[in-house]
Amino acid sequence: MKVLVINCGSSSIKYQLFAMGGCSVIAAGVVERIGEADSRLIHRRPADSGRFDETVHAQSILDHRDGLQHIAAALRESDALRDPSELFGIGHRVVHGGEAFQRPILISSKVVEGLREMVPLAPLHNPANLLGIEVSLELVPDVPQVAVFDTAFHQSMPPHAFHYALPHELYTAHHVRRYGFHGTSHYYVAKQAASHLGKPLEALNLITLHLGNGASAAAIRAGKSIDTSMGMTPLEGLIMGTRCGDIDPAIHFFLARTTGKSNDELESLLNTESGLKGICGKNDMREVMSLSDSGDDRARLAVEMYCYRIKKYIGAYFAVLGRVDAIVFTGGIGENAALIRQRACEGLAALGIIIDERRNKMPVREAREIQRNDSAVSILVIPTDEELEIATQTVACIQAEREPG
Ligand code: ADP
């Protein structure tokens, strides 16, 4: 059973082809810089010992349609997928599902209309997701296609967590509320944590920390998300590579008045020029940490601020949950940066959160526990796999549709 997962961005298309029996990756890749002269397709096939053979097809890729056609050709030529009819389904990552889409959905023309209505909620992300869906429906109309939403897992948040203290009409008329993102990742690592701890997910209270280029925290009670740090958009919450996370909203008005910047300019400033990049000039945590090691004051400040913000959320979600069984670190930073994990958990012994320095530093790639033996709360590092989770949800959605009840 083969499933293709597509993650369509404004100038890129990432893809992974899974054989669902063993959840293994048959092929993967990315089309980059769509529409530019130096656009290219990087196609990977698994080789021996966990490595991938990579082929780079450098050619001019005009648009998303062209990009998807190149992907189909690369899959065919590498024998990964000789014909689209071999596909059980295609899963599309969609960033924002609003309140309308609370779970993955089989895509029909009515669903496409519904997705179009979501565009104003996520103008920076949803248009590209939608474009990818429309083009692949056109290219392979006979393959079932499923939309999987970053927001869906957080739809279980109670009203007191998802409302903002704004005039209620802004919610009813304009859907202004907290939605949260990275839901696929939070859900995936929560399930992995449950299986690692040998307990049903429904029995667990967790704080999951997805720390990648984007970053978010979630409070999970009895397996369901009850709060998360990202808001109506992915801008709120933790400090990220280029996003500011929580700030005083009045800063926006102050900057508009004092700098004369437009709304669009300020939106871009907060999304692409802030966060780690704004503080120290680098958005990649590896570079920030190496600058910090070499004594750069602003990089040190960036690391300190980054960990301090995570710690504040751990404390807040501890209070929200009452009992915490485990804290889970994931994402490129959460999985790899021992120093960040250690600093974020520092001084939390009173909450029963005690990291073991040696376990924390072990460079292991699999899911693992890094708490001290006397820590009441388990601390886990779990590699996320959003694509595999999208593929899993795609299969479940198509099967449920075929066998209703
Ligand atoms: P995305 O959100 O784009 O999927 P990732 O989850 O891959 O991103 O996370 C990217 C971040 O992870 C970058 O800031 C990168 O520097 C950081 N990262 C990756 N490996 C390490 C490492 N060994 N130590 C510290 N940071 C790392």
Tab-separated table of C-alpha atoms and ligand atoms in Angstrom:
chain	number	residue	atom	x	y	z
A	1	MET	CA	0.000	0.000	0.000
A	2	LYS	CA	1.724	3.194	-1.225
A	3	VAL	CA	0.855	6.661	0.059
A	4	LEU	CA	2.324	9.929	-1.201
A	5	VAL	CA	2.537	12.862	1.204
A	6	ILE	CA	2.729	16.348	-0.280
A	7	ASN	CA	3.656	19.512	1.604
A	8	CYS	CA	3.243	22.427	-0.748
A	9	GLY	CA	4.796	25.778	0.169
A	10	SER	CA	4.766	29.020	-1.771
A	11	SER	CA	8.012	28.256	-3.630
A	12	SER	CA	8.668	24.624	-2.724
A	13	ILE	CA	7.033	21.200	-2.725
A	14	LYS	CA	8.239	18.532	-0.290
A	15	TYR	CA	7.141	14.952	-0.822
A	16	GLN	CA	7.547	11.495	0.669
A	17	LEU	CA	6.346	8.186	-0.699
A	18	PHE	CA	5.598	5.535	1.928
A	19	ALA	CA	5.055	1.793	1.784
A	20	MET	CA	2.543	1.673	4.601
A	21	GLY	CA	3.013	-2.001	5.570
A	22	GLY	CA	6.307	-1.311	7.309
A	23	CYS	CA	5.851	2.483	7.386
A	24	SER	CA	9.013	2.739	5.285
A	25	VAL	CA	10.016	5.582	2.989
A	26	ILE	CA	10.360	4.467	-0.647
A	27	ALA	CA	11.349	7.880	-1.969
A	28	ALA	CA	11.385	11.481	-0.851
A	29	GLY	CA	12.426	14.853	-2.094
A	30	VAL	CA	11.840	18.505	-2.594
A	31	VAL	CA	11.259	20.913	-5.449
A	32	GLU	CA	12.917	24.184	-4.534
A	33	ARG	CA	12.762	27.779	-5.751
A	34	ILE	CA	9.778	27.214	-8.034
A	35	GLY	CA	9.534	29.883	-10.721
A	36	GLU	CA	13.157	30.980	-10.355
A	37	ALA	CA	15.982	30.386	-12.833
A	38	ASP	CA	17.857	28.073	-10.423
A	39	SER	CA	14.882	25.898	-9.454
A	40	ARG	CA	15.638	22.202	-8.938
A	41	LEU	CA	14.284	18.889	-7.807
A	42	ILE	CA	16.223	16.831	-5.273
A	43	HIS	CA	15.045	13.220	-5.310
A	44	ARG	CA	16.140	10.680	-2.683
A	45	ARG	CA	15.927	6.893	-2.635
A	46	PRO	CA	16.893	4.879	0.439
A	47	ALA	CA	20.249	3.114	0.114
A	48	ASP	CA	22.091	0.867	2.582
A	49	SER	CA	22.446	1.552	6.311
A	50	GLY	CA	19.850	4.296	6.615
A	51	ARG	CA	21.443	6.502	3.945
A	52	PHE	CA	19.764	8.024	0.912
A	53	ASP	CA	20.979	8.182	-2.703
A	54	GLU	CA	20.314	11.677	-3.956
A	55	THR	CA	19.792	12.840	-7.515
A	56	VAL	CA	19.536	16.518	-8.322
A	57	HIS	CA	17.516	17.471	-11.368
A	58	ALA	CA	18.395	21.074	-12.113
A	59	GLN	CA	15.963	22.484	-14.591
A	60	SER	CA	13.648	25.389	-14.832
A	61	ILE	CA	10.484	24.508	-12.917
A	62	LEU	CA	7.945	27.114	-13.862
A	63	ASP	CA	5.123	26.607	-11.371
A	64	HIS	CA	3.535	24.107	-8.967
A	65	ARG	CA	1.922	22.115	-11.793
A	66	ASP	CA	5.309	21.777	-13.446
A	67	GLY	CA	6.835	20.857	-10.057
A	68	LEU	CA	4.315	18.074	-9.410
A	69	GLN	CA	4.852	16.733	-12.915
A	70	HIS	CA	8.606	16.634	-12.287
A	71	ILE	CA	7.977	14.762	-9.035
A	72	ALA	CA	5.798	12.210	-10.873
A	73	ALA	CA	8.562	11.762	-13.466
A	74	ALA	CA	11.271	11.332	-10.792
A	75	LEU	CA	9.132	8.745	-8.960
A	76	ARG	CA	8.535	6.894	-12.227
A	77	GLU	CA	12.141	6.991	-13.444
A	78	SER	CA	13.502	5.785	-10.116
A	79	ASP	CA	10.998	2.924	-10.174
A	80	ALA	CA	9.492	4.106	-6.869
A	81	LEU	CA	6.062	4.564	-8.445
A	82	ARG	CA	5.613	3.323	-11.987
A	83	ASP	CA	2.026	4.507	-12.251
A	84	PRO	CA	-0.199	6.723	-10.059
A	85	SER	CA	-2.727	3.865	-9.943
A	86	GLU	CA	-0.326	2.160	-7.492
A	87	LEU	CA	-1.204	4.848	-4.953
A	88	PHE	CA	-3.688	4.030	-2.183
A	89	GLY	CA	-3.960	7.755	-1.582
A	90	ILE	CA	-2.287	11.136	-1.379
A	91	GLY	CA	-2.110	13.085	1.892
A	92	HIS	CA	-1.786	16.863	1.712
A	93	ARG	CA	-0.517	18.924	4.600
A	94	VAL	CA	-2.806	21.919	5.141
A	95	VAL	CA	-1.727	24.513	7.684
A	96	HIS	CA	-5.054	26.023	8.712
A	97	GLY	CA	-8.352	24.172	8.960
A	98	GLY	CA	-10.126	26.783	11.085
A	99	GLU	CA	-13.059	25.416	13.084
A	100	ALA	CA	-14.564	23.802	9.989
A	101	PHE	CA	-11.998	21.008	9.697
A	102	GLN	CA	-11.527	19.167	12.972
A	103	ARG	CA	-10.063	16.003	11.461
A	104	PRO	CA	-8.538	14.796	8.188
A	105	ILE	CA	-10.995	14.865	5.313
A	106	LEU	CA	-11.296	13.174	1.923
A	107	ILE	CA	-11.014	15.969	-0.643
A	108	SER	CA	-14.011	16.673	-2.876
A	109	SER	CA	-14.869	19.826	-4.817
A	110	LYS	CA	-16.991	20.906	-1.815
A	111	VAL	CA	-13.990	20.457	0.480
A	112	VAL	CA	-11.864	22.530	-1.918
A	113	GLU	CA	-14.441	25.316	-1.594
A	114	GLY	CA	-14.262	25.004	2.202
A	115	LEU	CA	-10.468	25.178	2.054
A	116	ARG	CA	-10.704	28.316	-0.046
A	117	GLU	CA	-12.720	29.916	2.750
A	118	MET	CA	-9.816	29.229	5.139
A	119	VAL	CA	-7.348	31.299	3.087
A	120	PRO	CA	-7.969	34.597	4.928
A	121	LEU	CA	-7.084	32.832	8.214
A	122	ALA	CA	-3.660	31.781	6.928
A	123	PRO	CA	-2.804	33.958	3.925
A	124	LEU	CA	0.905	33.122	4.240
A	125	HIS	CA	0.419	29.333	4.111
A	126	ASN	CA	-2.962	28.072	2.914
A	127	PRO	CA	-2.897	29.422	-0.684
A	128	ALA	CA	0.102	27.226	-1.540
A	129	ASN	CA	-1.448	24.186	0.198
A	130	LEU	CA	-4.632	24.726	-1.800
A	131	LEU	CA	-2.751	25.150	-5.049
A	132	GLY	CA	-0.965	21.821	-4.473
A	133	ILE	CA	-4.318	20.133	-3.870
A	134	GLU	CA	-5.967	21.618	-6.944
A	135	VAL	CA	-3.088	20.707	-9.246
A	136	SER	CA	-2.808	17.140	-7.965
A	137	LEU	CA	-6.586	16.641	-8.233
A	138	GLU	CA	-6.230	17.692	-11.848
A	139	LEU	CA	-3.200	15.476	-12.510
A	140	VAL	CA	-4.458	12.301	-10.762
A	141	PRO	CA	-8.243	12.642	-10.363
A	142	ASP	CA	-8.727	8.930	-9.670
A	143	VAL	CA	-6.457	8.751	-6.613
A	144	PRO	CA	-8.205	9.487	-3.275
A	145	GLN	CA	-6.681	12.594	-1.690
A	146	VAL	CA	-6.904	13.641	1.939
A	147	ALA	CA	-6.272	16.998	3.616
A	148	VAL	CA	-4.528	16.733	7.004
A	149	PHE	CA	-4.581	19.912	9.097
A	150	ASP	CA	-1.911	21.359	11.414
A	151	THR	CA	-4.703	22.852	13.497
A	152	ALA	CA	-6.927	19.756	13.882
A	153	PHE	CA	-5.325	18.208	16.979
A	154	HIS	CA	-5.848	21.431	18.944
A	155	GLN	CA	-9.577	21.637	18.203
A	156	SER	CA	-10.149	19.916	21.565
A	157	MET	CA	-9.073	23.098	23.415
A	158	PRO	CA	-11.817	24.362	25.748
A	159	PRO	CA	-13.293	27.851	25.146
A	160	HIS	CA	-11.430	29.431	28.077
A	161	ALA	CA	-8.164	28.396	26.397
A	162	PHE	CA	-8.968	29.243	22.783
A	163	HIS	CA	-10.703	32.612	23.225
A	164	TYR	CA	-8.821	35.906	23.284
A	165	ALA	CA	-9.987	38.663	25.614
A	166	LEU	CA	-11.321	40.689	22.677
A	167	PRO	CA	-14.859	41.796	21.773
A	168	HIS	CA	-16.841	38.590	21.236
A	169	GLU	CA	-18.035	39.735	17.786
A	170	LEU	CA	-14.482	39.382	16.484
A	171	TYR	CA	-14.829	35.661	17.130
A	172	THR	CA	-18.325	35.280	15.698
A	173	ALA	CA	-17.798	37.539	12.668
A	174	HIS	CA	-14.103	37.022	11.911
A	175	HIS	CA	-13.174	33.713	13.595
A	176	VAL	CA	-10.551	35.400	15.767
A	177	ARG	CA	-9.425	32.773	18.314
A	178	ARG	CA	-6.470	30.541	19.159
A	179	TYR	CA	-6.150	27.609	16.741
A	180	GLY	CA	-2.619	26.329	17.318
A	181	PHE	CA	-0.384	24.575	14.787
A	182	HIS	CA	2.136	21.691	14.541
A	183	GLY	CA	-0.817	19.512	15.612
A	184	THR	CA	0.341	16.577	13.504
A	185	SER	CA	3.712	16.618	15.262
A	186	HIS	CA	2.323	17.096	18.793
A	187	TYR	CA	-0.090	14.197	18.226
A	188	TYR	CA	2.569	11.948	16.698
A	189	VAL	CA	5.078	12.427	19.526
A	190	ALA	CA	2.319	12.107	22.140
A	191	LYS	CA	1.415	8.683	20.686
A	192	GLN	CA	5.089	7.696	20.563
A	193	ALA	CA	5.526	8.828	24.174
A	194	ALA	CA	2.577	6.646	25.211
A	195	SER	CA	4.012	3.623	23.489
A	196	HIS	CA	7.463	4.338	24.938
A	197	LEU	CA	6.031	4.633	28.457
A	198	GLY	CA	3.837	1.569	27.907
A	199	LYS	CA	0.640	3.404	28.814
A	200	PRO	CA	-2.472	4.289	26.831
A	201	LEU	CA	-2.360	7.859	25.518
A	202	GLU	CA	-5.738	8.493	27.194
A	203	ALA	CA	-4.071	7.918	30.570
A	204	LEU	CA	-1.335	10.493	30.067
A	205	ASN	CA	-0.841	14.195	30.749
A	206	LEU	CA	1.979	15.581	28.641
A	207	ILE	CA	3.753	18.803	27.793
A	208	THR	CA	5.030	18.468	24.224
A	209	LEU	CA	7.622	20.917	22.910
A	210	HIS	CA	8.072	21.054	19.137
A	211	LEU	CA	11.266	23.076	18.652
A	212	GLY	CA	12.161	23.393	14.973
A	213	ASN	CA	12.418	26.516	12.808
A	214	GLY	CA	8.888	27.150	14.031
A	215	ALA	CA	8.281	26.230	17.671
A	216	SER	CA	5.274	25.503	19.841
A	217	ALA	CA	4.308	23.932	23.145
A	218	ALA	CA	1.148	21.953	23.864
A	219	ALA	CA	-0.574	20.918	27.072
A	220	ILE	CA	-2.111	17.488	26.557
A	221	ARG	CA	-4.597	16.090	29.085
A	222	ALA	CA	-5.705	12.462	28.749
A	223	GLY	CA	-4.319	12.447	25.209
A	224	LYS	CA	-6.151	15.581	24.060
A	225	SER	CA	-4.696	19.030	23.435
A	226	ILE	CA	-6.118	21.495	25.962
A	227	ASP	CA	-3.822	24.429	25.242
A	228	THR	CA	-1.041	25.394	22.888
A	229	SER	CA	1.312	28.321	22.487
A	230	MET	CA	0.691	29.255	18.843
A	231	GLY	CA	-2.431	31.297	18.342
A	232	MET	CA	-4.648	32.426	15.525
A	233	THR	CA	-1.442	32.374	13.470
A	234	PRO	CA	1.911	30.629	14.051
A	235	LEU	CA	3.404	33.911	15.318
A	236	GLU	CA	2.407	33.613	18.989
A	237	GLY	CA	4.159	31.769	21.784
A	238	LEU	CA	7.746	30.521	21.885
A	239	ILE	CA	10.687	32.349	20.321
A	240	MET	CA	11.381	30.878	16.869
A	241	GLY	CA	14.044	31.121	14.168
A	242	THR	CA	12.597	34.288	12.658
A	243	ARG	CA	9.272	34.770	14.512
A	244	CYS	CA	9.023	36.816	17.681
A	245	GLY	CA	6.505	34.698	19.598
A	246	ASP	CA	4.736	36.475	22.481
A	247	ILE	CA	5.081	40.249	22.472
A	248	ASP	CA	3.004	43.163	23.675
A	249	PRO	CA	0.506	43.712	20.818
A	250	ALA	CA	0.857	47.464	21.295
A	251	ILE	CA	4.405	47.245	19.915
A	252	HIS	CA	2.789	46.872	16.509
A	253	PHE	CA	0.968	50.225	16.809
A	254	PHE	CA	4.010	51.904	18.323
A	255	LEU	CA	6.178	50.766	15.391
A	256	ALA	CA	3.562	51.803	12.854
A	257	ARG	CA	3.519	55.309	14.350
A	258	THR	CA	7.238	55.751	14.910
A	259	THR	CA	8.669	54.030	11.819
A	260	GLY	CA	5.827	54.606	9.363
A	261	LYS	CA	5.974	50.917	8.375
A	262	SER	CA	2.863	49.472	6.769
A	263	ASN	CA	0.886	46.527	8.104
A	264	ASP	CA	2.478	44.223	5.549
A	265	GLU	CA	5.961	45.416	6.463
A	266	LEU	CA	5.309	44.907	10.152
A	267	GLU	CA	3.849	41.455	9.510
A	268	SER	CA	6.974	40.520	7.652
A	269	LEU	CA	9.214	42.059	10.355
A	270	LEU	CA	7.564	39.995	13.098
A	271	ASN	CA	7.508	36.793	11.001
A	272	THR	CA	10.796	36.862	9.141
A	273	GLU	CA	13.173	39.336	10.844
A	274	SER	CA	12.545	38.612	14.510
A	275	GLY	CA	13.068	35.642	16.852
A	276	LEU	CA	16.652	34.334	17.051
A	277	LYS	CA	17.500	36.228	13.864
A	278	GLY	CA	16.258	39.503	15.296
A	279	ILE	CA	18.128	39.041	18.560
A	280	CYS	CA	21.519	37.942	17.203
A	281	GLY	CA	21.429	37.967	13.403
A	282	LYS	CA	21.242	34.149	12.928
A	283	ASN	CA	18.080	32.075	12.739
A	284	ASP	CA	19.692	28.622	12.668
A	285	MET	CA	20.146	27.327	16.220
A	286	ARG	CA	23.398	25.541	15.367
A	287	GLU	CA	24.912	28.845	14.275
A	288	VAL	CA	23.434	30.696	17.260
A	289	MET	CA	24.931	28.156	19.663
A	290	SER	CA	28.338	28.211	18.056
A	291	LEU	CA	28.365	32.027	18.116
A	292	SER	CA	27.313	31.899	21.753
A	293	ASP	CA	30.139	29.429	22.523
A	294	SER	CA	32.608	31.811	20.956
A	295	GLY	CA	31.498	34.539	23.345
A	296	ASP	CA	29.076	36.573	21.210
A	297	ASP	CA	26.877	38.468	23.696
A	298	ARG	CA	23.811	38.707	21.519
A	299	ALA	CA	23.921	35.019	20.650
A	300	ARG	CA	24.187	34.228	24.371
A	301	LEU	CA	21.212	36.444	25.011
A	302	ALA	CA	19.290	34.683	22.227
A	303	VAL	CA	19.927	31.249	23.789
A	304	GLU	CA	18.986	32.564	27.221
A	305	MET	CA	15.771	34.158	25.989
A	306	TYR	CA	14.872	31.065	23.948
A	307	CYS	CA	15.204	28.707	26.935
A	308	TYR	CA	13.578	31.133	29.363
A	309	ARG	CA	10.481	31.341	27.157
A	310	ILE	CA	10.237	27.540	26.989
A	311	LYS	CA	10.592	27.315	30.759
A	312	LYS	CA	7.747	29.814	31.240
A	313	TYR	CA	5.477	27.646	29.100
A	314	ILE	CA	6.488	24.474	30.953
A	315	GLY	CA	5.524	26.217	34.202
A	316	ALA	CA	2.253	27.529	32.803
A	317	TYR	CA	1.229	24.173	31.357
A	318	PHE	CA	2.237	22.375	34.536
A	319	ALA	CA	-0.233	24.617	36.362
A	320	VAL	CA	-2.874	24.010	33.701
A	321	LEU	CA	-2.472	20.215	33.799
A	322	GLY	CA	-2.002	19.757	37.551
A	323	ARG	CA	-0.228	16.437	37.011
A	324	VAL	CA	2.389	15.940	34.308
A	325	ASP	CA	3.550	12.448	33.362
A	326	ALA	CA	6.110	13.507	30.775
A	327	ILE	CA	7.688	16.410	28.953
A	328	VAL	CA	8.508	15.584	25.340
A	329	PHE	CA	11.146	17.383	23.282
A	330	THR	CA	10.988	17.133	19.491
A	331	GLY	CA	11.849	19.049	16.271
A	332	GLY	CA	15.373	19.776	15.005
A	333	ILE	CA	16.317	21.709	18.156
A	334	GLY	CA	14.310	19.619	20.635
A	335	GLU	CA	15.832	16.391	19.271
A	336	ASN	CA	19.422	17.550	18.930
A	337	ALA	CA	20.270	20.451	21.225
A	338	ALA	CA	21.085	18.985	24.662
A	339	LEU	CA	22.027	22.415	25.988
A	340	ILE	CA	18.624	23.887	25.127
A	341	ARG	CA	16.806	20.980	26.816
A	342	GLN	CA	18.988	21.324	29.880
A	343	ARG	CA	18.561	25.097	30.189
A	344	ALA	CA	14.795	24.913	29.607
A	345	CYS	CA	14.425	22.380	32.454
A	346	GLU	CA	16.952	23.998	34.806
A	347	GLY	CA	15.677	24.882	38.268
A	348	LEU	CA	12.443	22.908	37.923
A	349	ALA	CA	13.285	20.241	40.533
A	350	ALA	CA	10.526	21.614	42.760
A	351	LEU	CA	8.085	20.532	40.035
A	352	GLY	CA	9.672	17.066	39.907
A	353	ILE	CA	11.438	17.845	36.612
A	354	ILE	CA	15.098	16.791	36.812
A	355	ILE	CA	17.190	16.161	33.731
A	356	ASP	CA	20.060	13.659	33.829
A	357	GLU	CA	23.069	15.432	32.329
A	358	ARG	CA	24.721	12.295	30.993
A	359	ARG	CA	21.551	10.842	29.444
A	360	ASN	CA	20.681	14.236	28.000
A	361	LYS	CA	24.032	14.491	26.223
A	362	MET	CA	24.013	11.011	24.667
A	363	PRO	CA	23.810	11.461	20.889
A	364	VAL	CA	21.088	8.860	20.297
A	365	ARG	CA	18.622	9.234	17.429
A	366	GLU	CA	15.817	7.022	18.788
A	367	ALA	CA	13.111	7.921	21.286
A	368	ARG	CA	14.656	7.992	24.745
A	369	GLU	CA	14.263	9.101	28.361
A	370	ILE	CA	16.671	11.689	29.737
A	371	GLN	CA	15.357	12.317	33.259
A	372	ARG	CA	17.239	11.428	36.424
A	373	ASN	CA	16.003	8.351	38.265
A	374	ASP	CA	14.577	10.555	41.037
A	375	SER	CA	12.662	12.818	38.619
A	376	ALA	CA	8.895	12.483	39.160
A	377	VAL	CA	8.257	13.611	35.594
A	378	SER	CA	9.644	11.637	32.650
A	379	ILE	CA	11.558	13.738	30.142
A	380	LEU	CA	11.561	12.267	26.644
A	381	VAL	CA	13.305	13.085	23.395
A	382	ILE	CA	11.241	11.760	20.495
A	383	PRO	CA	12.062	12.309	16.812
A	384	THR	CA	8.969	13.649	15.110
A	385	ASP	CA	7.728	12.360	11.758
A	386	GLU	CA	4.946	14.596	10.500
A	387	GLU	CA	4.969	13.007	7.040
A	388	LEU	CA	4.477	9.505	8.430
A	389	GLU	CA	1.629	10.789	10.627
A	390	ILE	CA	0.003	12.450	7.584
A	391	ALA	CA	0.349	9.161	5.674
A	392	THR	CA	-1.148	7.201	8.591
A	393	GLN	CA	-4.081	9.616	8.889
A	394	THR	CA	-4.571	9.529	5.106
A	395	VAL	CA	-4.960	5.746	5.152
A	396	ALA	CA	-7.317	5.849	8.155
A	397	CYS	CA	-9.460	8.540	6.532
A	398	ILE	CA	-9.795	6.688	3.204
A	399	GLN	CA	-10.552	3.404	4.972
A	400	ALA	CA	-13.192	5.039	7.197
A	401	GLU	CA	-14.818	6.544	4.114
A	402	ARG	CA	-14.913	3.147	2.401
A	403	GLU	CA	-16.238	1.264	5.408
A	404	PRO	CA	-18.605	3.688	7.120
A	405	GLY	CA	-19.719	2.687	10.584
B	1	ADP	P1	11.591	22.696	10.380
B	1	ADP	O1	10.760	23.387	11.393
B	1	ADP	O2	11.909	23.537	9.180
B	1	ADP	O3	11.149	21.283	10.059
B	1	ADP	P2	13.662	21.428	11.930
B	1	ADP	O4	12.704	20.711	12.808
B	1	ADP	O5	14.528	20.621	11.037
B	1	ADP	O6	13.001	22.573	11.084
B	1	ADP	O7	14.602	22.305	12.902
B	1	ADP	C1	15.548	23.176	12.399
B	1	ADP	C2	16.330	23.753	13.558
B	1	ADP	O8	16.963	22.677	14.265
B	1	ADP	C3	17.415	24.715	13.134
B	1	ADP	O9	17.425	25.850	13.994
B	1	ADP	C4	18.671	23.894	13.336
B	1	ADP	O10	19.781	24.697	13.643
B	1	ADP	C5	18.284	23.084	14.555
B	1	ADP	N1	19.194	21.945	14.731
B	1	ADP	C6	19.342	20.866	13.948
B	1	ADP	N2	20.330	20.079	14.422
B	1	ADP	C7	20.814	20.682	15.524
B	1	ADP	C8	21.847	20.379	16.472
B	1	ADP	N3	22.579	19.281	16.363
B	1	ADP	N4	22.041	21.237	17.488
B	1	ADP	C9	21.315	22.362	17.606
B	1	ADP	N5	20.325	22.710	16.753
B	1	ADP	C10	20.089	21.876	15.737
